[in-house]
Amino acid sequence: MRLGGGLLVALAAGAAGAGWWLLAGLVLAAIAAGVTAGLPEPGDTLVDRVAVAVARLAEVAVYAIAFGAYVFPAHRALAAAAFAVVVAGAGFAGPKLPTIVVRAVGGLLLAAGAALVAVCVAVLPVGTSDGLRPPDFAGVLVAAVLVLPFLRPAGRGRAGLRALLLGAVAVLAAFAALYQLGAVRLGLSPTSLRDLLSAADADALQPLLTAVAVVATVVPAFAAGTEVRARTGLPGLAGLAAAAAAASLLPVLPALVIAGLAAVIELLLRVRARRYSGTRE
C-alpha cells in the first residue's frame, strides 16, 4: 500500500543520482526490508515513540508532495499542505482502516503497476543517449535509502516474503521506466511517470494515473496519521502541522531523504528491541 505513493516520486529521485544503478539500489532496499521484516516493533519508550512518529510524518510529507505534483500541479505547494492537514488529520482523528480496504487498495495498485509495466515494455522506446555508467556506490546506497520506507509491509504474517515481493514490484516498475525513458529523462522531474505514459503512446491513461496517484497517497497517509495518534497522542498534532509545512516548502528529494533516514533509525530501534527481548528471554 505504501509502495505506490512512494514510487510516484522516488523513482525519479533515485534515477537522478544512480542512473541505471537505481535497480541495484532497489534490490538492496528489498533485501534489507525482507531481512528485517520479522523484527519486533520499536518499544514504548519516549525515544521509540517519537522516532516512529517522525518516520510516519516524513512519509506523510512525501505522499503530500506526490499528491500535489500529480493531482494539482498548478498549485502543488498549497495542495500538498492541505493534503497533509486533511488526510493525515482525518487518520489522526478517525478509526484504523479496515483490513479489507487495505487489501483492496493494494490489489488495485498492483494491477495498475502491472498495466504500466506491460505498456512500457510493449512499446519500443525512442533511443536515448544513456549508457551504463560505472557503479556509483554512493548513488546506489542513496537510492536504497529513498525507497526503503515504502517497502515496509503491513501486518506480520510472512512479512519478509511480502517485503521481497514488494521489492520485486519496485524493480519491475523501475526497469520499465528506465527502459522507456532512460535514466536522464526519468530523473529530470518528480512527475516523470506522466512523461512515461507519453513516451509509451499512452496519453489516454493520464486520467487513470491521476486517479491512481490519489488512491496511492490518500490511503497510506490516512494510515500514517492513525499510527501517529497511537504513538504520540495529542502532541502528534504539532507533528502534523510540521509535516504540512515541510510538504509545502521542501523539494521532494530532501523529503525523501528525511523519510529514508527516519526509516533507518526505526530499523535500528527494531534491532535493539529484538536484542532486548532476547536478553530478557
Backbone as a ProteinNet text record, in pm:
[ID]
protein_1_A
[PRIMARY]
MRLGGGLLVALAAGAAGAGWWLLAGLVLAAIAAGVTAGLPEPGDTLVDRVAVAVARLAEVAVYAIAFGAYVFPAHRALAAAAFAVVVAGAGFAGPKLPTIVVRAVGGLLLAAGAALVAVCVAVLPVGTSDGLRPPDFAGVLVAAVLVLPFLRPAGRGRAGLRALLLGAVAVLAAFAALYQLGAVRLGLSPTSLRDLLSAADADALQPLLTAVAVVATVVPAFAAGTEVRARTGLPGLAGLAAAAAAASLLPVLPALVIAGLAAVIELLLRVRARRYSGTRE
[TERTIARY]
82.4	0	86.5	195.6	283.2	364.7	390	485.5	441.2	311.8	265.7	288	251.1	269.4	415.1	501.9	643.8	707.6	671.8	733.8	696.7	584.9	546.6	657.4	734	840.8	979.4	986.4	1116.1	1193.8	1126.2	1197	1276.2	1214.1	1283.7	1402.2	1382.2	1491.4	1606.2	1574.1	1678.2	1752.8	1679.8	1743.3	1832.9	1795.4	1877.1	2015	2022.7	2151.1	2225.8	2152.4	2217.1	2210.2	2129.5	2114.4	2052.4	2102.6	2051.3	2083.6	2179.6	2211.8	2103.5	2000.2	1881	1828	1836.1	1787	1862.8	1993.3	2071.7	2030.3	2001.6	1955.7	1823.7	1734.1	1605	1622.2	1710.5	1737.4	1793.4	1886.2	1944.9	1838.1	1749.8	1643.3	1547.8	1516.3	1426	1486.4	1615	1680.6	1678.8	1710.6	1710.4	1571	1468.3	1331.4	1289.7	1327.5	1290.1	1357.4	1486.5	1560.9	1511.4	1472.5	1434.7	1284.4	1206	1060.1	1007.6	1076.6	1029.6	1069.6	1143.1	1185	1065.7	1070	958.8	950.2	833.1	814.6	896	936	1006	924.2	993	927.3	840.3	809.9	718.3	788.9	921	991.4	965.8	999.6	977.9	1054.9	1178.7	1261.2	1196.4	1150.2	1087.3	962.1	877.6	751.7	775.2	868.3	896.8	959.2	1051.2	1118.1	1018.8	929	829.6	734.9	692.3	603.3	670.8	798.2	870.7	880.1	904.8	911.2	779.7	666.8	536.8	507	543.1	516.8	601.3	724.3	807.5	745.2	688.2	619.4	498.2	424.6	309.7	354.3	466.6	516.6	546.5	604.5	633.9	503.7	406.3	278.5	211.6	221.1	159.3	225.5	357.9	429	388.9	382	342	199.4	109.2	-29.5	-36.5	31.6	28.4	86.7	197.6	264.7	182.1	113.5	40.6	-104.4	-166.5	-310.1	-338.9	-261	-280.2	-146.9	-89.6	44.6	53.6	-56.3	-52.6	-49.6	-90.8	-94.1	-36.9	76.8	127	160.7	218.1	255.5	131.7	31.9	-90.8	-163	-168.4	-235.8	-164	-30.5	45.4	18.4	17.6	-8.7	-149.9	-247.5	-386.2	-402.4	-333.1	-338.7	-290.8	-174.5	-119.7	-213.9	-275.5	-365	-493.5	-555	-686.6	-676.7	-591.8	-588.1	-523.2	-401.7	-336.2	-412.1	-470.1	-550.3	-673.3	-735.5	-850.9	-808.3	-691.3	-640.8	-610.9	-559.3	-529.4	-657.1	-764.9	-889.4	-979.9	-960.3	-1054.6	-1006.7	-1087.5	-1052.5	-949	-893.4	-799.5	-871.6	-801.8	-861.8	-890.1	-1006.3	-1034.4	-934.6	-903.9	-807.3	-851.6	-980.7	-1029.6	-1003.9	-1009.8	-981.3	-833.8	-748.2	-604	-570.8	-630	-602.6	-657.3	-775.5	-834.3	-748.8	-702.2	-616.9	-484.9	-427.3	-303.9	-320.1	-430.5	-456.6	-475.4	-547	-567.9	-435.8	-349.8	-221.7	-130.7	-134.4	-55.4	-103	-235.3	-289.5	-249	-255.2	-214.6	-66.7	16.3	158.1	188.2	116.7	136.1	97.8	-11.3	-54.5	49.8	106.6	208.2	331.6	376.5	493.2	466.2	347.5	313.6	313.3	255.2	250.1	390.5	474.4	608.6	696.3	683.9	766.8	717.9	586.9	530.5	567.9	598.5	628.8	779.2	836.2	979	1011.6	1114.4	1147.1	1219.9	1208.7	1291.3	1434	1531.3	1669.7	1714	1785.5	1839.7	1991	2052.9	2199.2	2253.2	2165.1	2208.4	2300.8	2402.8	2487	2495.5	2539.4	2554.4	2686.5	2677.8	2797.5	2860.2	2986.1	3045.1	2962	2958	2873.1	2910.9	2810.1	2826.8	2769	2857.1	2809.7	2734.2	2776.7	2703.5	2563.2	2553.2	2422.5	2332.4	2388.9	2310.5	2258.7	2345.2	2305.5	2196.3	2210.8	2109.1	1976	1980.8	1857.5	1789.5	1868.1	1810.4	1744.4	1808.8	1752.9	1624.3	1619.2	1500	1377.4	1398	1285.9	1251.1	1345.9	1327.2	1198.7	1159.2	1037.4	911.7	910.9	788.7	784.1	885.2	888.2	848.9	807.3	767.6	628.6	614.7	484.6	391.5	262.7	163.8	142.4	123.3	97.1	225.3	210.7	324.4	338.9	227.8	233.7	314	417.5	503.9	553.5	589.1	628.2	753.5	848.9	970.9	944.5	862.3	829.2	755	662.1	585.6	674.7	773.4	866.9	948.8	992.2	1067.9	981.9	854.6	764.1	742.3	727.3	714.9	840.6	956	1080.1	1085.6	1035.3	1032.4	942.3	828.5	738.3	808.7	880.4	952.1	1058.8	1130.9	1234.3	1172.3	1059.9	993.9	947.3	887.3	840.6	957.5	1067.8	1184.6	1245.6	1252.2	1307.7	1223.3	1090.9	1004	1024.7	1036	1056	1191.2	1295	1427.9	1435.4	1371.6	1370.1	1304.2	1194.7	1118.4	1174.8	1222.6	1267.1	1418.2	1488.7	1630.1	1648.1	1766.2	1789.5	1785	1838.6	1843.7	1704.5	1623	1487.6	1401.8	1418.3	1341.4	1375.2	1501.7	1544.4	1521.2	1464.8	1450.1	1339.5	1233.1	1117	1053.3	1001.7	929.9	806.3	752.8	633.5	670.6	786	830.8	739.7	657.5	566.7	464.9	435.3	349.6	422.6	551.3	632.4	641.8	641.6	649.9	530.3	410.2	291.5	295	343.4	352.8	450.6	564.6	664.8	613.7	524.7	470.2	342	315.3	194.2	68.1	65.3	-48.8	-103.4	-109.1	-161.6	-306.2	-377.9	-516.8	-526.2	-415.1	-414.9	-377.4	-353.4	-315.5	-421.1	-552.5	-651.4	-647.1	-617.8	-606.2	-487.1	-375.5	-259.5	-293.4	-370.8	-412.4	-494.8	-588.2	-670.9	-585.7	-490	-400.8	-318.5	-273	-195.6	-277.8	-406.1	-493	-502.6	-534.6	-551.1	-419.3	-309.4	-180.2	-124.9	-172.3	-123.2	-221.3	-351.2	-450.2	-453.1	-458.6	-475.7	-357	-230.8	-120.4	-102.5	-136	-126.1	-229.1	-348.8	-451.7	-403.1	-347.1	-296.6	-181.8	-95.7	15.3	-36.3	-141.2	-199.7	-252.5	-314.7	-363.6	-249.2	-138.3	-24.3	40.4	44.2	99.1	16.9	-114.7	-200.1	-172.2	-157.9	-133.6	0.5	98.3	231.6	249.7	185.9	216.6	96.6	-26.1	-142.1	-155.5	-212.2	-239.4	-115.3	2.4	120.6	150.6	96.3	118.3	57.3	-37.5	-96.4	9	102.9	212.2	297.4	314.5	388	317.2	184.3	108.7	125.9	127	149.5	288.4	388.1	524.3	531.5	461	459.2	395.1	287	221.4	315.4	387.8	482.2	594.4	646	752.8	705.5	582.5	529.5	515.6	483.6	463.9	594.7	697.2	820.8	936.1	942.3	1058	1043.8	1152.9	1153.2	1140.7	1114.6	1086.6	1210.1	1329.7	1448.2	1478.5	1481.9	1503.6	1396.7	1271.1	1164.6	1188.4	1231.2	1260.6	1380.4	1481.8	1599.8	1562.5	1480.9	1437.2	1358.2	1265.9	1187.1	1276.7	1376.3	1466.2	1551	1607.6	1689.6	1605	1480.8	1391.2	1360.7	1346.3	1322.4	1442.7	1563.1	1683.4	1690.3	1659.6	1659.8	1554.9	1438.1	1334.5	1381.4	1449.6	1502.1	1601.8	1689.3	1786.4	1716.3	1609.6	1533.5	1467.4	1425.9	1367.5	1473.8	1594.9	1705.1	1732.3	1730.7	1752.2	1642	1518.2	1406.3	1422.5	1473.2	1496	1602.3	1710.3	1817.1	1768.7	1688.8	1638.1	1545.7	1458.2	1366.5	1443.8	1550	1631.5	1705.6	1751.2	1819.7	1725	1602.1	1503.9	1465.4	1460.6	1429	1540.7
-119.8	0	125.7	124	240.7	257.5	145.3	146.9	237.5	231.5	309.1	457.7	510.7	653.2	693.3	607.3	638.8	636.8	537	524.8	639.2	706	819.1	922.1	938.9	1039.8	980.2	864.5	809.1	755	703.4	650.6	759.7	876	986.7	1033.4	1046.2	1091.5	991.1	863.1	760.9	755.8	769.1	766.1	886.6	1002.2	1122.5	1103.4	1025.7	1006.8	881.6	775.4	645.8	599.2	665	618	478.6	395.6	259.1	176.6	220.5	150.3	169.1	247.4	252.9	112.7	25.2	-112	-183.1	-160.9	-222.1	-165.7	-36.6	23.5	-34.4	-60.3	-119.8	-262.4	-336.8	-473.5	-469.3	-377.8	-364.4	-328.6	-234.6	-195.8	-311.4	-388.7	-502.6	-607.6	-634.2	-731.9	-683.3	-555.5	-500.5	-509.1	-474.6	-480.1	-623.5	-716.9	-856	-918.9	-890.3	-949.7	-897.7	-770.2	-708.5	-708.3	-760.9	-752.3	-826.8	-932	-1010.6	-956.2	-846.2	-789.5	-729.5	-726.6	-666.8	-517	-461.1	-316.9	-247.2	-120.9	-47	-44	-25.3	-29.2	92.5	113.6	219.2	329.6	337.8	448.1	576.8	688.5	817.2	824.7	777.1	780	696.6	576.7	488.8	553.5	607.8	664.8	785.8	871.2	990	951.3	854.5	813.9	756.8	670.4	612.7	720.5	811.6	919.1	1006.7	1038.5	1119.3	1045.7	915.2	836.6	840.5	824.5	828.3	968	1072.1	1209.1	1243.3	1192.5	1214.6	1147.5	1028.8	962.3	1043.5	1099.4	1183.9	1300.8	1362.6	1474.1	1430.1	1310.7	1259.6	1235.5	1171.3	1147.2	1279	1378	1507.5	1574.2	1567.2	1626.2	1556.2	1421.9	1346	1381	1393.2	1429.2	1566.3	1663.4	1796.7	1798.5	1726	1727.9	1661.1	1552	1475.7	1519.3	1565.7	1593.7	1742.3	1828.2	1973	2039.2	2011.6	2062.9	2215	2284.1	2430.9	2491.8	2416.3	2465.6	2358.3	2304.9	2185.9	2212.3	2328.6	2355.6	2366	2441.8	2456.2	2322.5	2247.2	2116.7	2020.2	2025.2	1935.7	1966.3	2094.2	2131.1	2091.7	2119.3	2084.1	1933.4	1858.4	1711.6	1661.5	1711.4	1665.2	1694.9	1811.9	1850	1767.7	1757.9	1695.2	1543	1481.6	1335.5	1275.2	1320.3	1266.3	1308.3	1428.9	1471.3	1385.4	1345.8	1255.5	1120.8	1073.2	948.4	961.9	1077.4	1102.1	1098.7	1154.2	1163.9	1043.1	967.3	861.7	723.7	623.7	484.9	427.9	314	244.7	190.5	192.9	142.2	-7.6	-54.5	-199	-273.3	-394.1	-473.9	-494.8	-510.8	-534.8	-415.3	-294.2	-173.7	-170.9	-202.1	-203.4	-304.8	-423	-526.3	-487.9	-427.9	-386.6	-279.5	-183.6	-78.3	-137.5	-227.9	-292	-367.8	-441.6	-513.7	-419.8	-309.4	-210.8	-151.5	-116.4	-56.6	-156.7	-282.4	-384.4	-401.4	-401.7	-414.2	-294.3	-174.2	-55	-59.9	-106.6	-118.5	-219.5	-332.3	-434.6	-380.3	-303.8	-244.2	-145.7	-64.9	32.2	-37.8	-143	-216.8	-278.9	-337.3	-400.2	-299.9	-181.5	-78.2	-32.4	-10.9	41.2	-59.6	-186	-288.4	-320.6	-305.1	-340.2	-240.3	-116.4	-11.7	9.6	5.5	28.4	172.2	192.3	327.9	406.4	539.2	625.4	614.2	610.2	593.5	702.9	665.8	762.7	755.7	859.3	864.4	802.8	744.7	686.2	567.8	561.4	443.5	393.4	270.3	215.4	264.6	359.9	416.7	317.2	337.5	253.8	267.9	165.1	170.4	283.9	359	466.3	414.3	366.6	300.5	397.1	522.7	621.3	641.6	649.7	666.3	546.8	426.3	304.9	305.9	342.9	345.5	449.5	566.8	671	625.3	562.7	512.5	410.7	324.1	224.8	292	394.6	465.5	537.8	594.6	668.6	578.1	453.8	363.6	279.8	262.6	173.7	200.3	325.8	345.7	286.7	269.7	229.2	79	8.2	-137.1	-207.8	-131.8	-190.3	-251.1	-384	-446.8	-425.7	-420.6	-411.3	-548.6	-553.5	-680.8	-757.6	-874.2	-953.7	-1086.6	-1145	-1276.1	-1276.1	-1359.2	-1369.9	-1232.2	-1149.7	-1012.3	-1007.6	-1095.8	-1096.1	-1126.5	-1227.9	-1263.8	-1150.3	-1087.8	-979.3	-858.1	-832.4	-723.4	-750.7	-875.8	-910.7	-900.1	-938.9	-925.8	-779.3	-693.7	-550.3	-498	-546.7	-507.2	-549.2	-670.2	-716.6	-628	-586.8	-496	-363.7	-310.9	-185.3	-197.2	-309.8	-330.9	-337.1	-407.4	-416.1	-278.6	-201.7	-67.8	20.8	13	94.7	53.5	-76.8	-122.2	-72.2	-79.8	-32.9	116	194.8	338.5	370	300.5	323	278.3	167.9	116.3	215.5	274.2	361.4	503.3	556.7	696	712	613.4	632.1	700.2	685.5	737.2	889.3	956.6	1103	1162.2	1118.1	1173.1	1135.7	1014	972.7	1059.7	1097.6	1174.3	1322.9	1371.1	1515.4	1576.4	1502.3	1561.6	1461.7	1509.7	1419.1	1356.2	1420.2	1365.4	1297.6	1232.6	1167.7	1054.5	999.9	893.6	945.9	1073.8	1130.7	1128.3	1163.2	1153.1	1009	917.2	775.5	732.5	773.7	739.3	804.9	928.3	996	923.8	882.8	813.1	679.5	616	486.7	499.5	620.5	645.5	606.1	640	603.8	726.4	839.9	961.8	945.6	854.6	831.9	781	728.7	675.9	780.9	906.3	1009.8	1029.6	1035.1	1047	928.8	809.3	692.7	708.1	763.4	787	885.1	987.1	1083.2	1013.6	928.4	855.7	762.8	695.6	606.9	688	807.2	891.8	930.4	957.5	991.7	874.4	757.3	639.5	601.9	607.3	562.4	654	776.5	869.3	885.5	888	913.2	800.2	676.5	563.8	548.4	545.1	532	653.9	773.6	892.7	886.7	839.5	821.9	722.9	610.5	509.1	563.6	646.3	705.4	798.8	875.3	962.4	883.8	770.4	683.4	633.7	597.3	547	658	779.9	892.7	915.3	907.9	924.4	814.8	690.8	579.4	593.5	652.3	662.9	786.5	897.8	1023.7	1089.1	1051.6	1119	1260.6	1349.2	1486.1	1564.4	1544.7	1615.9	1587.6	1479.2	1448.6	1550.8	1631.2	1736.3	1837.5	1865.9	1955.9	1892.9	1761.8	1692.7	1699.8	1688.7	1701.3	1840.2	1942.6	2078.2	2090.8	2028.6	2031.6	1957.8	1844.4	1769.8	1852	1924.6	2009.4	2120.1	2181.1	2285.9	2230.5	2112.8	2051.5	2017.9	1967.1	1930.4	2051.7	2166.7	2285.6	2357.7	2337.4	2414.5	2335.1	2204.8	2125.9	2072.1	2066.9	1986.7	1839.5	1757.6	1617.5	1542.8	1575.7	1499.3	1511.2	1631.5	1637.1	1563.8	1571.6	1499	1348.7	1298.3	1155.6	1115.1	1200.9	1170.5	1164	1259	1258.6	1131.4	1096	974.1	850.6	846.7	731.7	720	830.7	826.6	790	841.5	804.6	655.6	599	455	374.6	423	353.9	357.4	472.7	483.6	389.5	384.4	293.5	149	114.9	-21.4	-53.7	41.9	20.4	2.7	75.6	60	-77.8	-128.7	-262.8	-367.9	-347.3	-438.9	-435.5	-315.1	-303.1	-373.2	-360.1	-427.2	-578	-628.5	-773.5	-820.5	-744.2	-782.7	-776.2	-673.6	-657.9	-773	-811.2	-922.3	-1052.7	-1067.9	-1188.3	-1196	-1080.8	-1079.5	-1117.1	-1066.8	-1096.4	-1244.8	-1303	-1445	-1529.4
0	0	0	78.1	83.5	-43.7	-111	-221.4	-335.3	-372.1	-486.5	-468	-351.9	-327.8	-327.2	-274.5	-271.9	-409.4	-490.6	-622.8	-716	-690.6	-775.7	-786.7	-679.5	-680	-655.4	-589.6	-551.9	-671.5	-772.8	-889.4	-959.4	-977	-1043.4	-960.2	-828.3	-742.2	-742.2	-737.3	-738.5	-870.8	-981.7	-1113.3	-1134.5	-1078.7	-1094.4	-1032.5	-925	-858.8	-899.5	-932.3	-956.1	-1100.6	-1183.7	-1321.1	-1323.8	-1414.5	-1424	-1299.8	-1221.3	-1097.3	-992.4	-1024.5	-939.2	-911.6	-1011.7	-994	-882.3	-875.3	-768.2	-632.7	-627.9	-503.8	-457.3	-551.6	-516.6	-465.3	-527.2	-479.5	-338.2	-313.2	-180.2	-76.7	-111.3	-19.2	6.6	-97.3	-81.2	10.4	-4.7	82.1	226.7	247.7	383.4	444.8	364.7	416.4	445.3	357.6	377.6	498.1	516.4	626.8	761.4	766.1	893.8	918.1	824.9	838.8	960	1001.3	1114.1	1250	1253.9	1381.7	1455	1586.3	1661.2	1638.5	1664	1653.2	1762.1	1738.9	1844.3	1972.6	2083.2	2212.9	2240.3	2366.9	2406.3	2484.6	2474.1	2538.3	2460.4	2521.8	2455	2324.2	2324.9	2203.3	2093.1	2127.7	2029.6	1971.1	2058.5	2012.3	1922.8	1961.3	1880.6	1747.2	1747.8	1623.8	1523.1	1570.5	1479.5	1428	1516.5	1473.4	1367.9	1387.5	1289.1	1155.2	1160	1036.6	961.3	1033.1	966.7	913.1	989.2	944.5	821.6	816.9	698.1	575.9	595.6	484.8	440.4	537.3	502.4	414.3	449	368.6	225	209	74.4	-3.2	62.5	-4	-43	45.1	16.9	-103.7	-110.6	-224.8	-353.9	-349.7	-468.4	-509.9	-413.3	-442.8	-510.5	-453.2	-512.9	-653	-673.9	-803.6	-912.7	-879.3	-980.7	-996.9	-889.8	-895.6	-915.2	-849.9	-862.8	-895.3	-1013.4	-1043.2	-1046.2	-1076.9	-1080.8	-941.2	-841.7	-703.5	-610.8	-647.8	-578.5	-431.6	-399.1	-259.9	-171.3	-217.2	-138.5	-126.6	-238.5	-235.8	-142.8	-140.5	-53.3	93.2	128.5	267.6	309.1	222.4	253.4	265.1	180.4	185.3	321	365.8	492.5	607.9	605.8	714.5	710.5	592.8	581.6	591.2	509.7	502.1	627	659.6	779.5	904.9	903.5	1017.9	1035.6	924.9	934.2	989.9	949.4	1005.1	1153.1	1192.8	1333.4	1417.5	1362.3	1438.3	1422	1313.4	1280.8	1319.3	1287.5	1320.6	1224.4	1261.7	1175.7	1052.7	938.5	815.7	827.7	780.8	780.8	692	730.5	654.9	511.1	489.1	353.4	262.6	319	240.6	202.6	299.1	272.6	163.1	171.3	71.1	-65.1	-67.7	-195.8	-262.6	-184.5	-240.4	-289.4	-210.6	-253	-383.8	-397.4	-522.1	-639.8	-617.6	-724	-770.9	-676.4	-713.9	-783.6	-740.4	-810.2	-953.7	-973.8	-1108.9	-1194.8	-1137.4	-1211.8	-1245.9	-1151	-1178.8	-1287.5	-1285.6	-1388.9	-1526.5	-1531.6	-1659.4	-1710.1	-1619.3	-1659.8	-1714.2	-1647.1	-1694	-1830.4	-1847.9	-1975.4	-2089.3	-2065	-2169	-2206.6	-2105.6	-2131.8	-2205.3	-2170.5	-2233.7	-2374.5	-2397.5	-2528.1	-2637.2	-2599	-2696.9	-2702.3	-2823.3	-2837.2	-2797.2	-2713.6	-2670	-2777.3	-2769.3	-2853.3	-2801.7	-2891.1	-2849.1	-2754.1	-2650.6	-2556	-2559	-2505.5	-2500.5	-2372.9	-2293.5	-2166.3	-2190.2	-2113.9	-2110.5	-1968.1	-1951.4	-1816.7	-1761.4	-1671.1	-1612.2	-1516.2	-1479.7	-1373.7	-1246.3	-1165	-1045.8	-951.8	-912	-815.1	-683	-595.7	-474.2	-383.2	-381.3	-302.2	-358.7	-491.7	-555	-531.3	-535.6	-509	-366.1	-271.7	-130.6	-106.4	-167.6	-151.6	-210.8	-327.9	-389.2	-298.8	-235	-143.7	-24.6	30.5	145.6	107.3	-12.9	-55.9	-66.8	-105.4	-129.3	-6.3	84.7	199.4	278.6	304.5	386	325	193.7	124.8	95.8	143.4	128.4	258.1	356.8	485	470.5	480.7	459.4	577.8	550	657.1	718.8	850.6	917.2	944.7	1005.5	1049.6	976.3	928.6	865.9	737.3	732.2	613.7	568.9	665	634.2	547.6	574.2	494.8	349.1	323	185.2	115.9	187.7	126.9	99.1	184.3	158.1	32.5	16.1	-104.6	-229.6	-219.4	-334	-369.6	-268.2	-294.7	-363	-318.1	-382.5	-528.3	-557	-696	-781.4	-725.9	-797.6	-825.7	-726.4	-744.9	-853.1	-855.4	-956.9	-1096.4	-1110.8	-1241	-1288.4	-1196.9	-1233.9	-1273.9	-1198.2	-1230.3	-1363.9	-1389.7	-1517.2	-1634.2	-1620.6	-1728.4	-1753.7	-1644.3	-1659.6	-1721.9	-1677.3	-1733.4	-1879.2	-1910.5	-2047.3	-2142.8	-2098.2	-2185.6	-2192.9	-2079.8	-2075.2	-2073.7	-2020.1	-1992.9	-1858.5	-1800.3	-1665.2	-1659.7	-1762	-1759.1	-1762	-1854.8	-1866.3	-1746.1	-1694.8	-1577.6	-1457.8	-1445.3	-1329.2	-1338.2	-1448.8	-1466.3	-1381.6	-1354.1	-1289.1	-1193.8	-1079.7	-989.3	-1051.6	-1157	-1223.6	-1354.5	-1357.4	-1480.4	-1524.8	-1434.9	-1477.7	-1579	-1575.9	-1681.3	-1815	-1813.7	-1935.4	-1982.5	-1886.8	-1920.8	-2004.8	-1965.9	-2043.9	-2181.4	-2187.4	-2317.1	-2408.4	-2352.8	-2432.9	-2483.9	-2406.3	-2446	-2528	-2579.9	-2660.1	-2584.3	-2454.4	-2370	-2296.7	-2367.2	-2304.8	-2261	-2323.2	-2282.7	-2139.9	-2085.2	-1949.7	-1845	-1888.2	-1792.2	-1682.7	-1716.7	-1607.8	-1510.4	-1563.4	-1476.3	-1382.2	-1432.5	-1347.3	-1235.6	-1267.6	-1164.8	-1057.1	-1100.5	-1003.7	-917.5	-979.5	-904.4	-804.6	-845.3	-754.5	-632.1	-652	-539.3	-441.7	-495.4	-409	-341.7	-417.9	-367.7	-259.6	-251.8	-149.4	-33.3	-63.4	41.3	144.1	98.6	190.9	286.1	237.7	334.1	423.1	373.5	458.9	571.1	541	643.7	750	703.7	797.2	880.8	820.3	895.6	1003.6	972.7	1073.6	1191.6	1164.4	1272.6	1360.5	1299.1	1376.1	1458.4	1404.2	1480.2	1606.8	1595.2	1713.2	1815.9	1768.5	1860.2	1931.8	1864	1921.7	2009.9	1974.2	2042.4	2108.9	2072.5	2128.3	2075.7	2154.5	2110.9	2065.8	2127.1	2076.7	1929.8	1878.1	1737.1	1643.8	1691.9	1607.9	1564.5	1654.1	1616.7	1506.9	1514.3	1408.7	1274.8	1275.6	1150.7	1090.5	1176.4	1126.5	1065	1129.5	1074.9	942	930.7	805.2	694.4	727	627.2	580.7	675.3	638.2	551.6	588.8	510.2	369.8	358.5	226.6	135.6	193.7	110.8	79.6	162.9	148.3	88.9	119.2	78	-63.9	-140.5	-263.3	-227	-326.7	-297.8	-248.1	-298	-258.3	-109.1	-50.1	95.2	174.2	129.8	199.7	195	79.3	66.6	153.3	157.9	239.5	387.1	432.6	572.9	602.7	511.8	532	533.7	445.5	440.8	565.5	611.8	732.7	854.8	859	969.3	965.7	845.7	834.4	882.4	852.8	900.1	1052.3	1112.4	1258.7	1318.5	1257.6	1306.2	1298.2	1189.7	1175.1	1286.7	1319	1426.3	1560.9	1583.1	1707.1	1713.5	1599.5	1597.2	1627.2	1575.2	1608.3	1757.6	1816	1960	2038.4	1990.2	2057.9	2051.1	1940	1926.8	2025.8	2035.7	2128.1	2272.4	2300.9	2437.9	2474.7	2382.2	2408.8	2421.1	2342	2351	2482.9	2533.8	2662.9	2775.8	2768.7	2872.5	2873.7	2753.2	2745.3	2802.1
[MASK]
+++++++++++++++++++++++++++++++++++++++++++++++++++++++++++++++++++++++++++++++++++++++++++++++++++++++++++++++++++++++++++++++++++++++++++++++++++++++++++++++++++++++++++++++++++++++++++++++++++++++++++++++++++++++++++++++++++++++++++++++++++++++++++++++++++++++++++++++++++++++++

